[in-house]
C-alpha cells in the first residue's frame, strides 16, 4: 500500500496560526468562568454578590492595575472595549476612569498590534489579499503609505477598534505613528463611553435598586452630546475625504474613482 504523504508543514502551521487566537480566547474565558464559579461556590455568594466583590476589588489600591491588565488582555478574549470603558467610568468617574481607560486601551492596542504582526501571516491565508482589502477598503493602502493619518482617521470614524489593531500589525505599519494615531484618534470615543459609565450608580444597579436616581442626567447628556458630535465629525471627514479622492482621480488618469466597495461601504458605517 503506497505511503500517503502528510500535509505540508507550512499548511499545518498556518491552520494552527489561524486558530491560535480562538484557543487563547477560549482559555481566558474558561479561566474567568472557573474563577467566578469557584468564588461563588466557596463563599456561598450569589452571582450578583460575586460581581459586587469583583467591583470592590477594583476599588482597592491595586484595582487600577488589575483594571489596566484586564483591558490589556481584552482583545485576546474578544471582549468589548466599550463595556470595559463603561465599567471604568462607573467605578472611578470621568477623570480617573478616562485616564485608566486611555492607558488600558492603548496597551491593548499595542498587544493586538504585535499579535497581528507576529501571527498575521497565518491568520490570513495566502492568496487572500482581496479579502483583506474588503475589510477596511482603501485604508489598507493608506496604512502602509501614511500610518499616522490613516490610523487617526480610522479611529475618528469608529471603525472596529480591534480590527484596526490587528490589521496594522499584519501590514507591519510603523509602530510609533500607529500608537500616536491611536492615542489621539481614540480619545473622543474613550471620553464618551467613560462619561456614560460615570453617569450610572453601579452599586444601586447591582443591588437591584432601580430608579431615576441611578442615572446622572447631566453626565449622560454630556456623553450623548460627545457621541453625536463624534458621529457628525466622522461623517464630515468621510465626505471631505471622498471629495479629495474624486479630485485626485480627476487630475490623474491612472487613478480610478472610488468604487462602491471602498467608499460606499465606509459610508454605511454608522
CSV table of C-alpha atoms in Angstrom, one decimal:
chain,number,residue,atom,x,y,z
A,1,UNK,CA,0.0,0.0,0.0
A,2,UNK,CA,1.6,3.3,-1.0
A,3,UNK,CA,2.5,5.7,1.7
A,4,UNK,CA,0.2,8.7,1.9
A,5,UNK,CA,2.1,11.9,2.3
A,6,UNK,CA,1.2,14.1,5.2
A,7,UNK,CA,0.0,17.7,4.9
A,8,UNK,CA,2.8,20.1,4.3
A,9,UNK,CA,4.3,21.6,7.4
A,10,UNK,CA,3.6,25.2,6.4
A,11,UNK,CA,-0.1,24.3,5.9
A,12,UNK,CA,-0.4,22.7,9.3
A,13,UNK,CA,1.4,25.7,10.9
A,14,UNK,CA,-0.9,28.2,9.0
A,15,UNK,CA,-4.0,26.3,10.2
A,16,UNK,CA,-2.7,26.4,13.8
A,17,UNK,CA,-1.9,30.1,13.5
A,18,UNK,CA,-5.4,30.9,12.2
A,19,UNK,CA,-6.9,29.2,15.3
A,20,UNK,CA,-4.4,30.4,17.8
A,21,UNK,CA,-6.4,33.4,19.0
A,22,UNK,CA,-9.5,31.3,19.3
A,23,UNK,CA,-7.7,28.9,21.5
A,24,UNK,CA,-6.3,31.7,23.6
A,25,UNK,CA,-9.7,33.4,23.9
A,26,UNK,CA,-11.3,30.1,25.0
A,27,UNK,CA,-8.6,29.5,27.6
A,28,UNK,CA,-9.1,33.0,29.0
A,29,UNK,CA,-12.9,32.6,29.2
A,30,UNK,CA,-12.6,29.2,30.8
A,31,UNK,CA,-10.2,30.7,33.4
A,32,UNK,CA,-12.6,33.6,34.1
A,33,UNK,CA,-15.6,31.3,34.4
A,34,UNK,CA,-13.7,28.9,36.6
A,35,UNK,CA,-12.6,31.7,38.9
A,36,UNK,CA,-16.2,33.2,39.1
A,37,UNK,CA,-17.8,29.8,39.8
A,38,UNK,CA,-15.1,28.8,42.3
A,39,UNK,CA,-15.5,32.0,44.3
A,40,UNK,CA,-19.3,31.7,44.3
A,41,UNK,CA,-19.2,28.1,45.5
A,42,UNK,CA,-16.5,28.6,48.1
A,43,UNK,CA,-18.1,31.8,49.6
A,44,UNK,CA,-21.7,30.8,49.0
A,45,UNK,CA,-22.3,34.1,47.2
A,46,UNK,CA,-24.8,34.7,44.5
A,47,UNK,CA,-23.7,35.8,41.0
A,48,UNK,CA,-24.7,39.4,41.8
A,49,UNK,CA,-22.7,39.3,45.1
A,50,UNK,CA,-19.8,37.9,43.2
A,51,UNK,CA,-19.9,40.7,40.7
A,52,UNK,CA,-20.1,43.2,43.7
A,53,UNK,CA,-17.0,41.6,45.2
A,54,UNK,CA,-15.2,42.0,41.8
A,55,UNK,CA,-16.2,45.7,41.8
A,56,UNK,CA,-15.0,46.1,45.3
A,57,UNK,CA,-11.6,44.5,44.4
A,58,UNK,CA,-11.2,47.1,41.6
A,59,UNK,CA,-11.8,49.8,44.2
A,60,UNK,CA,-8.8,48.7,46.2
A,61,UNK,CA,-5.4,50.4,45.8
A,62,UNK,CA,-4.4,47.6,43.4
A,63,UNK,CA,-7.7,48.0,41.5
A,64,UNK,CA,-6.4,50.3,38.7
A,65,UNK,CA,-3.5,47.9,37.9
A,66,UNK,CA,-6.0,45.0,37.7
A,67,UNK,CA,-8.3,47.0,35.5
A,68,UNK,CA,-5.4,48.0,33.2
A,69,UNK,CA,-4.3,44.4,33.0
A,70,UNK,CA,-7.9,43.3,32.1
A,71,UNK,CA,-8.1,46.0,29.5
A,72,UNK,CA,-4.7,45.0,28.0
A,73,UNK,CA,-5.7,41.3,27.7
A,74,UNK,CA,-9.2,42.1,26.5
A,75,UNK,CA,-8.6,41.8,22.7
A,76,UNK,CA,-7.3,38.2,23.1
A,77,UNK,CA,-10.6,37.2,24.7
A,78,UNK,CA,-12.7,39.1,22.1
A,79,UNK,CA,-14.2,41.2,24.8
A,80,UNK,CA,-15.8,44.5,24.0
A,81,UNK,CA,-13.7,47.6,24.8
A,82,UNK,CA,-16.9,49.6,25.2
A,83,UNK,CA,-18.0,47.5,28.2
A,84,UNK,CA,-14.6,47.8,29.9
A,85,UNK,CA,-14.6,51.6,29.4
A,86,UNK,CA,-18.1,51.9,30.8
A,87,UNK,CA,-17.1,50.0,33.9
A,88,UNK,CA,-14.0,52.2,34.4
A,89,UNK,CA,-16.2,55.3,34.3
A,90,UNK,CA,-18.8,53.8,36.6
A,91,UNK,CA,-16.1,52.9,39.2
A,92,UNK,CA,-13.7,55.9,39.1
A,93,UNK,CA,-15.7,58.6,37.5
A,94,UNK,CA,-14.9,60.8,34.4
A,95,UNK,CA,-11.4,61.9,35.4
A,96,UNK,CA,-9.7,58.8,36.7
A,97,UNK,CA,-11.9,56.5,34.6
A,98,UNK,CA,-10.8,58.2,31.4
A,99,UNK,CA,-7.1,58.1,32.5
A,100,UNK,CA,-7.2,54.4,33.3
A,101,UNK,CA,-9.2,53.6,30.1
A,102,UNK,CA,-6.7,55.5,28.0
A,103,UNK,CA,-3.7,53.6,29.5
A,104,UNK,CA,-5.5,50.3,29.2
A,105,UNK,CA,-6.9,50.8,25.7
A,106,UNK,CA,-3.5,51.8,24.3
A,107,UNK,CA,-1.8,48.8,26.0
A,108,UNK,CA,-4.5,46.6,24.4
A,109,UNK,CA,-3.9,48.2,21.1
A,110,UNK,CA,-0.2,47.5,21.4
A,111,UNK,CA,-0.8,43.9,22.4
A,112,UNK,CA,-3.2,43.3,19.4
A,113,UNK,CA,-0.8,45.1,17.1
A,114,UNK,CA,2.2,42.9,18.0
A,115,UNK,CA,-0.1,39.8,18.0
A,116,UNK,CA,-1.2,40.6,14.4
A,117,UNK,CA,2.4,41.4,13.4
A,118,UNK,CA,3.7,38.1,14.8
A,119,UNK,CA,0.9,35.8,13.7
A,120,UNK,CA,-0.9,37.7,11.0
A,121,UNK,CA,0.7,35.7,8.2
A,122,UNK,CA,-1.0,32.6,9.5
A,123,UNK,CA,-4.4,34.2,10.3
A,124,UNK,CA,-4.9,35.3,6.7
A,125,UNK,CA,-4.3,32.5,4.2
A,126,UNK,CA,-2.0,33.1,1.3
A,127,UNK,CA,-3.7,34.4,-1.8
A,128,UNK,CA,-6.5,36.1,0.1
A,129,UNK,CA,-5.3,39.7,-0.2
A,130,UNK,CA,-8.6,40.7,-1.7
A,131,UNK,CA,-10.4,39.7,1.5
A,132,UNK,CA,-8.1,41.9,3.4
A,133,UNK,CA,-8.9,44.8,1.1
A,134,UNK,CA,-12.6,44.3,1.7
A,135,UNK,CA,-12.3,44.7,5.5
A,136,UNK,CA,-11.5,48.4,5.5
A,137,UNK,CA,-11.5,49.3,1.8
A,138,UNK,CA,-8.9,51.7,0.6
A,139,UNK,CA,-7.4,52.2,4.1
A,140,UNK,CA,-5.2,49.2,3.8
A,141,UNK,CA,-3.0,51.0,1.3
A,142,UNK,CA,-3.1,54.2,3.3
A,143,UNK,CA,-1.9,52.3,6.4
A,144,UNK,CA,1.3,51.4,4.6
A,145,UNK,CA,1.7,54.9,2.9
A,146,UNK,CA,0.9,57.1,5.9
A,147,UNK,CA,0.3,55.2,9.1
A,148,UNK,CA,-0.5,58.2,11.4
A,149,UNK,CA,-3.1,59.9,9.3
A,150,UNK,CA,-4.8,56.5,8.3
A,151,UNK,CA,-5.0,55.3,12.0
A,152,UNK,CA,-6.2,58.7,13.1
A,153,UNK,CA,-9.0,58.7,10.5
A,154,UNK,CA,-10.0,55.1,11.2
A,155,UNK,CA,-10.3,55.9,14.9
A,156,UNK,CA,-12.3,59.0,14.4
A,157,UNK,CA,-14.8,57.4,12.1
A,158,UNK,CA,-15.3,54.5,14.6
A,159,UNK,CA,-14.0,51.6,12.6
A,160,UNK,CA,-13.9,48.4,14.7
A,161,UNK,CA,-11.2,49.0,17.3
A,162,UNK,CA,-9.5,45.6,17.4
A,163,UNK,CA,-9.8,45.1,13.6
A,164,UNK,CA,-7.7,48.2,13.1
A,165,UNK,CA,-5.2,47.0,15.7
A,166,UNK,CA,-4.7,43.6,14.1
A,167,UNK,CA,-4.7,45.0,10.6
A,168,UNK,CA,-2.0,47.5,11.4
A,169,UNK,CA,0.1,44.7,12.9
A,170,UNK,CA,-0.5,42.4,9.9
A,171,UNK,CA,0.5,45.1,7.5
A,172,UNK,CA,3.6,45.9,9.6
A,173,UNK,CA,3.0,49.6,9.7
A,174,UNK,CA,5.5,51.6,11.8
A,175,UNK,CA,4.6,51.3,15.5
A,176,UNK,CA,5.2,54.9,16.6
A,177,UNK,CA,2.9,56.6,14.2
A,178,UNK,CA,0.4,53.8,14.8
A,179,UNK,CA,0.4,54.4,18.5
A,180,UNK,CA,0.3,58.1,18.3
A,181,UNK,CA,-2.7,58.0,15.9
A,182,UNK,CA,-4.4,55.6,18.2
A,183,UNK,CA,-3.9,57.8,21.3
A,184,UNK,CA,-5.3,60.9,19.6
A,185,UNK,CA,-8.0,59.3,17.5
A,186,UNK,CA,-9.5,57.1,20.2
A,187,UNK,CA,-9.6,59.9,22.8
A,188,UNK,CA,-13.1,61.3,21.9
A,189,UNK,CA,-14.7,57.8,21.9
A,190,UNK,CA,-13.0,56.9,25.2
A,191,UNK,CA,-14.2,60.0,26.9
A,192,UNK,CA,-17.7,59.5,25.5
A,193,UNK,CA,-18.1,56.0,27.0
A,194,UNK,CA,-16.3,56.9,30.2
A,195,UNK,CA,-18.9,59.6,30.8
A,196,UNK,CA,-21.7,57.2,30.0
A,197,UNK,CA,-20.3,54.8,32.7
A,198,UNK,CA,-19.8,57.6,35.2
A,199,UNK,CA,-23.5,58.5,34.8
A,200,UNK,CA,-24.5,55.2,36.4
A,201,UNK,CA,-24.8,54.4,40.1
A,202,UNK,CA,-23.2,51.0,39.8
A,203,UNK,CA,-23.8,49.9,43.4
A,204,UNK,CA,-27.5,50.7,43.2
A,205,UNK,CA,-27.9,48.8,40.0
A,206,UNK,CA,-26.1,45.7,41.4
A,207,UNK,CA,-28.3,45.9,44.5
A,208,UNK,CA,-31.4,46.0,42.4
A,209,UNK,CA,-32.4,49.5,43.4
A,210,UNK,CA,-33.6,50.7,40.0
A,211,UNK,CA,-35.0,54.2,39.9
A,212,UNK,CA,-34.4,57.5,38.1
A,213,UNK,CA,-31.7,58.3,40.6
A,214,UNK,CA,-29.4,55.6,39.3
A,215,UNK,CA,-28.6,57.8,36.3
A,216,UNK,CA,-27.0,61.2,36.4
A,217,UNK,CA,-28.8,63.0,33.6
A,218,UNK,CA,-26.1,65.7,33.2
A,219,UNK,CA,-23.3,63.3,32.8
A,220,UNK,CA,-25.3,61.1,30.5
A,221,UNK,CA,-26.3,64.1,28.4
A,222,UNK,CA,-22.6,65.1,28.1
A,223,UNK,CA,-21.8,61.6,26.9
A,224,UNK,CA,-24.6,61.7,24.4
A,225,UNK,CA,-23.6,65.1,23.1
A,226,UNK,CA,-20.0,63.9,22.6
A,227,UNK,CA,-21.2,60.8,20.8
A,228,UNK,CA,-23.4,62.8,18.4
A,229,UNK,CA,-20.7,65.3,17.8
A,230,UNK,CA,-18.3,62.4,17.0
A,231,UNK,CA,-20.7,60.9,14.5
A,232,UNK,CA,-21.2,64.3,12.8
A,233,UNK,CA,-17.5,65.0,12.6
A,234,UNK,CA,-16.9,61.4,11.3
A,235,UNK,CA,-19.4,61.9,8.5
A,236,UNK,CA,-17.9,65.3,7.6
A,237,UNK,CA,-14.4,63.7,7.5
A,238,UNK,CA,-15.6,60.9,5.3
A,239,UNK,CA,-17.4,63.4,2.9
A,240,UNK,CA,-14.3,65.6,2.8
A,241,UNK,CA,-12.1,62.6,2.1
A,242,UNK,CA,-14.4,61.4,-0.7
A,243,UNK,CA,-14.2,64.8,-2.3
A,244,UNK,CA,-10.4,64.8,-2.2
A,245,UNK,CA,-10.4,61.3,-3.7
A,246,UNK,CA,-12.7,62.4,-6.5
A,247,UNK,CA,-10.5,65.4,-7.2
A,248,UNK,CA,-7.3,63.3,-7.2
A,249,UNK,CA,-9.0,60.8,-9.6
A,250,UNK,CA,-10.0,63.6,-12.0
A,251,UNK,CA,-6.4,65.0,-12.1
A,252,UNK,CA,-4.8,61.7,-12.7
A,253,UNK,CA,-5.9,59.3,-15.4
A,254,UNK,CA,-4.1,56.5,-13.8
A,255,UNK,CA,-6.2,56.5,-10.6
A,256,UNK,CA,-9.7,55.1,-10.9
A,257,UNK,CA,-12.5,56.7,-8.9
A,258,UNK,CA,-13.7,55.1,-5.7
A,259,UNK,CA,-15.9,52.1,-6.1
A,260,UNK,CA,-18.9,51.1,-4.1
A,261,UNK,CA,-16.9,48.5,-2.3
A,262,UNK,CA,-14.4,51.1,-1.0
A,263,UNK,CA,-16.1,54.4,-0.4
A,264,UNK,CA,-19.7,53.2,-0.3
A,265,UNK,CA,-19.0,50.5,2.3
A,266,UNK,CA,-17.4,53.0,4.6
A,267,UNK,CA,-20.2,55.5,4.1
A,268,UNK,CA,-22.6,52.9,5.5
A,269,UNK,CA,-20.6,52.6,8.7
A,270,UNK,CA,-22.7,54.2,11.5
